[in-house]
PDB file of C-alpha atoms in Angstrom:
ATOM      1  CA  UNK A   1       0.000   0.000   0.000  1.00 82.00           C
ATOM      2  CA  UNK A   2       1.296   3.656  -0.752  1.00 90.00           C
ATOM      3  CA  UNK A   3       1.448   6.268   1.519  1.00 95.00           C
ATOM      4  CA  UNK A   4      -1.287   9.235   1.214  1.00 97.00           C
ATOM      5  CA  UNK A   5       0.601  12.937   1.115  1.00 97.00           C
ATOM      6  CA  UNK A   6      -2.486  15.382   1.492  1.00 98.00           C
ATOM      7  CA  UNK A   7      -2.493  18.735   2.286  1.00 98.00           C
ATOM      8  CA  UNK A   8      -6.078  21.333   3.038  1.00 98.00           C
ATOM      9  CA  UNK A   9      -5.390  24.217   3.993  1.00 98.00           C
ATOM     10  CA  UNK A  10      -7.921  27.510   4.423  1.00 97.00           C
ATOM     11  CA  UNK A  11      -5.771  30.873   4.916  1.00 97.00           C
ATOM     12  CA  UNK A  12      -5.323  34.464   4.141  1.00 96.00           C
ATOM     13  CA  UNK A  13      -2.451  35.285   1.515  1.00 97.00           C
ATOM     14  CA  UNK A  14       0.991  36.906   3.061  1.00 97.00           C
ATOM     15  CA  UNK A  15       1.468  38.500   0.291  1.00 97.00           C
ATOM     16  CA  UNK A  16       0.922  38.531  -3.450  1.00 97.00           C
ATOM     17  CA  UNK A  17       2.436  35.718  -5.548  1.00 97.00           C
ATOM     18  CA  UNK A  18       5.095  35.611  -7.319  1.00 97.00           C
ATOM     19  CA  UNK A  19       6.008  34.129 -10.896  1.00 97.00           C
ATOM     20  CA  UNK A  20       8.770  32.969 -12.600  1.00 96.00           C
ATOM     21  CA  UNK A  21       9.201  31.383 -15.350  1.00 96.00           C
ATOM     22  CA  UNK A  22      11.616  28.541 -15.885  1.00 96.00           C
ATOM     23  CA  UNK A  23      13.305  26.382 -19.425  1.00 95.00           C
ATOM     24  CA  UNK A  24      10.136  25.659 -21.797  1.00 94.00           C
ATOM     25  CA  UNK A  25       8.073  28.683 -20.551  1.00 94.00           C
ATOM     26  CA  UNK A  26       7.263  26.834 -17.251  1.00 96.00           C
ATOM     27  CA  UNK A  27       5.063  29.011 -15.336  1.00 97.00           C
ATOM     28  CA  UNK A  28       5.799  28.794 -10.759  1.00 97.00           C
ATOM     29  CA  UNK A  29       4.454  30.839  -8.404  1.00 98.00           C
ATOM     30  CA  UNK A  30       4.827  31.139  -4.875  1.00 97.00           C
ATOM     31  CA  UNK A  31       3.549  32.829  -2.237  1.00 98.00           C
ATOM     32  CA  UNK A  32       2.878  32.622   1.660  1.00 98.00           C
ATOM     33  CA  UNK A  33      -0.441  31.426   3.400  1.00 98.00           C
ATOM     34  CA  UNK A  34      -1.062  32.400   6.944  1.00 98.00           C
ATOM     35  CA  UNK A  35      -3.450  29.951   8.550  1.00 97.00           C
ATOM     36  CA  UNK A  36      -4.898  30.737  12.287  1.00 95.00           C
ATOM     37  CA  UNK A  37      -5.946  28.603  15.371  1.00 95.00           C
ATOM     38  CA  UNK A  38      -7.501  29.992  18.881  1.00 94.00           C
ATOM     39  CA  UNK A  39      -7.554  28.698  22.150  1.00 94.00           C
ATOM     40  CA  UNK A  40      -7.415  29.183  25.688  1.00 95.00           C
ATOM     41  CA  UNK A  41      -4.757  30.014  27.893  1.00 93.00           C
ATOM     42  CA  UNK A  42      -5.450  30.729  31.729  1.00 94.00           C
ATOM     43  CA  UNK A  43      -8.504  32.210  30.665  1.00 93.00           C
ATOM     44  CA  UNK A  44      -7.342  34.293  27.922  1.00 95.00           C
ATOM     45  CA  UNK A  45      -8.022  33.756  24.396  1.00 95.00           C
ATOM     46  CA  UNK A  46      -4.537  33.121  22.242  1.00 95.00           C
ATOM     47  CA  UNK A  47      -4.538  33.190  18.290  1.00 95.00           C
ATOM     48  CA  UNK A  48      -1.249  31.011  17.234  1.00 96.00           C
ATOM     49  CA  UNK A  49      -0.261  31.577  13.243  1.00 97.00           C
ATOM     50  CA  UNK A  50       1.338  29.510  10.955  1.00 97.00           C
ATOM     51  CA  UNK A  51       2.874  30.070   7.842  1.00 98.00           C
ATOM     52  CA  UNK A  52       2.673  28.141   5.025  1.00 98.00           C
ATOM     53  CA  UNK A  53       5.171  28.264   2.146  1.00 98.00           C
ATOM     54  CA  UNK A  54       2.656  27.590  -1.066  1.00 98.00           C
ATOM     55  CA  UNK A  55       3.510  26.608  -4.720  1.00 98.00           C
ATOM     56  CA  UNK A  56       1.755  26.585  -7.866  1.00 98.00           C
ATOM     57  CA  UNK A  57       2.788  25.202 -11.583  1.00 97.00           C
ATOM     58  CA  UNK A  58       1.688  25.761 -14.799  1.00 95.00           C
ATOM     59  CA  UNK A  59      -1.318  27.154 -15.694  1.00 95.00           C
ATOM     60  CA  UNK A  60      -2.706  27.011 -12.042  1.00 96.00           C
ATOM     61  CA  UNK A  61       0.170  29.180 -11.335  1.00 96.00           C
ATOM     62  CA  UNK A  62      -1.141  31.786 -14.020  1.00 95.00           C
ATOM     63  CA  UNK A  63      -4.763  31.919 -12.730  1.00 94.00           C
ATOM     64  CA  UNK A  64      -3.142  32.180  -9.015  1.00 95.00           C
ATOM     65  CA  UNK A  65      -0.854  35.566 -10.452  1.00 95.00           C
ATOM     66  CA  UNK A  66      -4.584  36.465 -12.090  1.00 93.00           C
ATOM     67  CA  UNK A  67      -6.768  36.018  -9.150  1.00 92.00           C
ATOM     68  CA  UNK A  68      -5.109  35.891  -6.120  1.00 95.00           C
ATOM     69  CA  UNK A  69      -3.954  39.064  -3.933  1.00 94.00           C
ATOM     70  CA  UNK A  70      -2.248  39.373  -0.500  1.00 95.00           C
ATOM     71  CA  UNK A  71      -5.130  39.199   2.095  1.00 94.00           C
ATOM     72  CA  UNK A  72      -7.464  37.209   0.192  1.00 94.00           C
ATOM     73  CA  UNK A  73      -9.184  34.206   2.034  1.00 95.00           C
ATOM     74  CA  UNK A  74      -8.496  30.738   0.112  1.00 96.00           C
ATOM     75  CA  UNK A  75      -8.950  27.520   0.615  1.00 97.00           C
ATOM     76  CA  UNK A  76      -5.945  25.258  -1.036  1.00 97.00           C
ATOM     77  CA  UNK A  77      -5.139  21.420  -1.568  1.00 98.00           C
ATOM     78  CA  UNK A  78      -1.997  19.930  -2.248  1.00 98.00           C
ATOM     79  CA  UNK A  79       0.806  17.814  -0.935  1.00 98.00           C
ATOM     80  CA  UNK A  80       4.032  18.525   1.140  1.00 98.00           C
ATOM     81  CA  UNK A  81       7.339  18.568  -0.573  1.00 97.00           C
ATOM     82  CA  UNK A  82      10.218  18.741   0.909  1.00 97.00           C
ATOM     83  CA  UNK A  83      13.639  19.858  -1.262  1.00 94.00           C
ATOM     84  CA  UNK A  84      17.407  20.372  -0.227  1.00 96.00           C
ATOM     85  CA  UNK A  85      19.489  23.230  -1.347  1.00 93.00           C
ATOM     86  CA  UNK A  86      22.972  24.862  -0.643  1.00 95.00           C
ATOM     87  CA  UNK A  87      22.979  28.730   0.942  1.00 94.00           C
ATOM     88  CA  UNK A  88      25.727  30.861  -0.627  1.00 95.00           C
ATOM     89  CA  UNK A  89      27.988  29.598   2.397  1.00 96.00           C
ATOM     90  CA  UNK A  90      27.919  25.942   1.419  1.00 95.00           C
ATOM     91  CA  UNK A  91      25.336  24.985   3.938  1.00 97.00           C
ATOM     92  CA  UNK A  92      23.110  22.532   3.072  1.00 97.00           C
ATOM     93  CA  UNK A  93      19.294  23.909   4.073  1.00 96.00           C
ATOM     94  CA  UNK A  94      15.512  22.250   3.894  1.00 96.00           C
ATOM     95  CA  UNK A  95      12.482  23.988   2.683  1.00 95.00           C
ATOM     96  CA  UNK A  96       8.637  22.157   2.951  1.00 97.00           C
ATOM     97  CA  UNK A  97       6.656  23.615   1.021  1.00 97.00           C
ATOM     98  CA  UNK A  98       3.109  23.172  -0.001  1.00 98.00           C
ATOM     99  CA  UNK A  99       2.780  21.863  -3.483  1.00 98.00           C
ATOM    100  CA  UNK A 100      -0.844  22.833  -4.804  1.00 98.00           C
ATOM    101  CA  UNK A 101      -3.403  21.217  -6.437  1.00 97.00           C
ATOM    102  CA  UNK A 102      -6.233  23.004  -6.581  1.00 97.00           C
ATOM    103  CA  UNK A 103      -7.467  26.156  -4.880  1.00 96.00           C
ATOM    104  CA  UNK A 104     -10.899  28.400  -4.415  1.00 95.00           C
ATOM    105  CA  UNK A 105     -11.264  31.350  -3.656  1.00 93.00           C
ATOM    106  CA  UNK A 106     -13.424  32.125  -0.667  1.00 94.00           C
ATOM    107  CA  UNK A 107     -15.548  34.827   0.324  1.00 82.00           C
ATOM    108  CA  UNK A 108     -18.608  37.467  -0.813  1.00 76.00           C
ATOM    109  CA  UNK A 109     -19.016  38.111  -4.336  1.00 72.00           C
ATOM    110  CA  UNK A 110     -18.048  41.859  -3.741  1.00 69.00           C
ATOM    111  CA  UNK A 111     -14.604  40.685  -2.863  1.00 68.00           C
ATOM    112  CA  UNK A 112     -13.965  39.737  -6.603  1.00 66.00           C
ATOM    113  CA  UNK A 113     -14.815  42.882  -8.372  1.00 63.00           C
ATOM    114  CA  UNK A 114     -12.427  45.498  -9.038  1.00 54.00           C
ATOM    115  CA  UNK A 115     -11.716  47.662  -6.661  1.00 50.00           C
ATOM    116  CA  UNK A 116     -14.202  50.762  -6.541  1.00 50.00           C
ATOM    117  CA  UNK A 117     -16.853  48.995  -8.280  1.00 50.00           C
ATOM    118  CA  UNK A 118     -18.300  47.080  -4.990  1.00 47.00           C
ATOM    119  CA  UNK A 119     -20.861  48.500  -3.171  1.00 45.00           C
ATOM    120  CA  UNK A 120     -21.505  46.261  -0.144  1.00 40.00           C
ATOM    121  CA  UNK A 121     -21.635  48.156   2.755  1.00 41.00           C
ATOM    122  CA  UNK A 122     -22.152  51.294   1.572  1.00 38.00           C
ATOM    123  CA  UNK A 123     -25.549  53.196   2.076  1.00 39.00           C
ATOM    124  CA  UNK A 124     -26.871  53.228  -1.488  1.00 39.00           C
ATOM    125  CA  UNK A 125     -26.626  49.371  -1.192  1.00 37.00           C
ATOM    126  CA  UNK A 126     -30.386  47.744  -1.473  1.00 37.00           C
ATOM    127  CA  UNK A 127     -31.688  44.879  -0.155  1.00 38.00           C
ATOM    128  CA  UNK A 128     -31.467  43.064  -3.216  1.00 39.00           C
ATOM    129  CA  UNK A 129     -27.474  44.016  -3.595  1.00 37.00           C
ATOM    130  CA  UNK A 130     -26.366  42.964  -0.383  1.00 39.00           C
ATOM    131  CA  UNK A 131     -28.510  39.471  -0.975  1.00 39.00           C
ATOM    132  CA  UNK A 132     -25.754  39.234  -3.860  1.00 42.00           C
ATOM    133  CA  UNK A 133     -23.246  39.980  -1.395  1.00 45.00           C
ATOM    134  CA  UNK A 134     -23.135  36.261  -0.019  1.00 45.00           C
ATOM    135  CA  UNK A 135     -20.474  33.560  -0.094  1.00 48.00           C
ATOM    136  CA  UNK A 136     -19.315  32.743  -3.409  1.00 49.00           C
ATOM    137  CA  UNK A 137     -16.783  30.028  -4.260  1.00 55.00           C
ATOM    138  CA  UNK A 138     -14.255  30.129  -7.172  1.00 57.00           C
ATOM    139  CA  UNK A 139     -12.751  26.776  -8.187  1.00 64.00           C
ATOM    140  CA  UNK A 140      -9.546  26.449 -10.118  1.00 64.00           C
ATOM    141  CA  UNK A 141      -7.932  23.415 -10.350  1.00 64.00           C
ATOM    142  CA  UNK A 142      -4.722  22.350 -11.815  1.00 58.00           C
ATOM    143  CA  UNK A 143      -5.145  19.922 -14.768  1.00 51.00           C
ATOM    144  CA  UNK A 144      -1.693  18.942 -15.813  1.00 48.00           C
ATOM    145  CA  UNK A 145      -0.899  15.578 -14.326  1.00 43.00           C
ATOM    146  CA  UNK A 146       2.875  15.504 -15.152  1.00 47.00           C
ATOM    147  CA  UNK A 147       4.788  15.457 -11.661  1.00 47.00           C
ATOM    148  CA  UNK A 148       7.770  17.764 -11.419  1.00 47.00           C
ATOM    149  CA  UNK A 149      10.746  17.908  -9.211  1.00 47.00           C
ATOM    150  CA  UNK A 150      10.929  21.964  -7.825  1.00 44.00           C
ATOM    151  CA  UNK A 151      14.276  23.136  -9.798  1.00 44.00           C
ATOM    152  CA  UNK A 152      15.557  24.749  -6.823  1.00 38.00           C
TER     153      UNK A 152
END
């Protein structure tokens, strides 16, 4: 029997990704995923982050660079990789990273219009507009099959 290497993760972005572009017009991005987790200490409420280090190939990598903007609340599957490297002093490091599969985007549809053109919250909004103002889900999943080792 094989092993299962799984990843879900549901986080805000760090920061916008970014893309590269390797031999053959290979499309990466990467980017950072901040995922949260309360409890209680001694009667006091603690929030404990933890980041995520999240890549993307291909053309799911493209629609990431498209859709995707430091803040925004995703929801991601993937698998963990884990790759060796040498610093520019000869040390050998390790980097686990979160290799993606799919993502969606999460949250009200007003959060995927361009800037200045949402009006949720505002007082003009009617009924009606702020019904369309619920959760929306955007699906984008990465077709290619073809496993490849990160070139870094």
């Amino acid at each position: 029997m094989s092993g299962v290497n799984k990843v879900i993760l549901v986080g805000h972005l760090g920061k916008d990704p970014e893309i590269r572009y390797l031999e053959g017009n290979v499309s990466v991005a990467s980017f950072p995923l901040a995922t949260s987790e309360t409890y209680n200490k001694d009667g006091k409420r603690v929030e404990q982050t933890e980041w995520h280090n999240i890549v993307m190939w291909r053309g799911l990598a493209d629609v990431a660079v498209k859709y995707l903007t430091k803040g925004k609340l995703v929801y991601i599957e993937g698998r963990l990789r884990t790759r060796t490297y040498e610093d520019k002093e000869g040390i050998r490091r390790y980097a686990t990273e979160v290799v993606a599969e799919t993502f969606t985007l999460l949250g009200r549809k007003s959060d995927f219009e361009p800037a200045g053109t949402a009006n949720a919250g505002t007082a003009a909004s009617t009924p009606a507009q702020k019904a369309e103002d619920k959760e929306i889900e955007v699906d984008f999943t990465e077709n290619d099959q073809e496993d490849n080792p990160l070139p870094f």
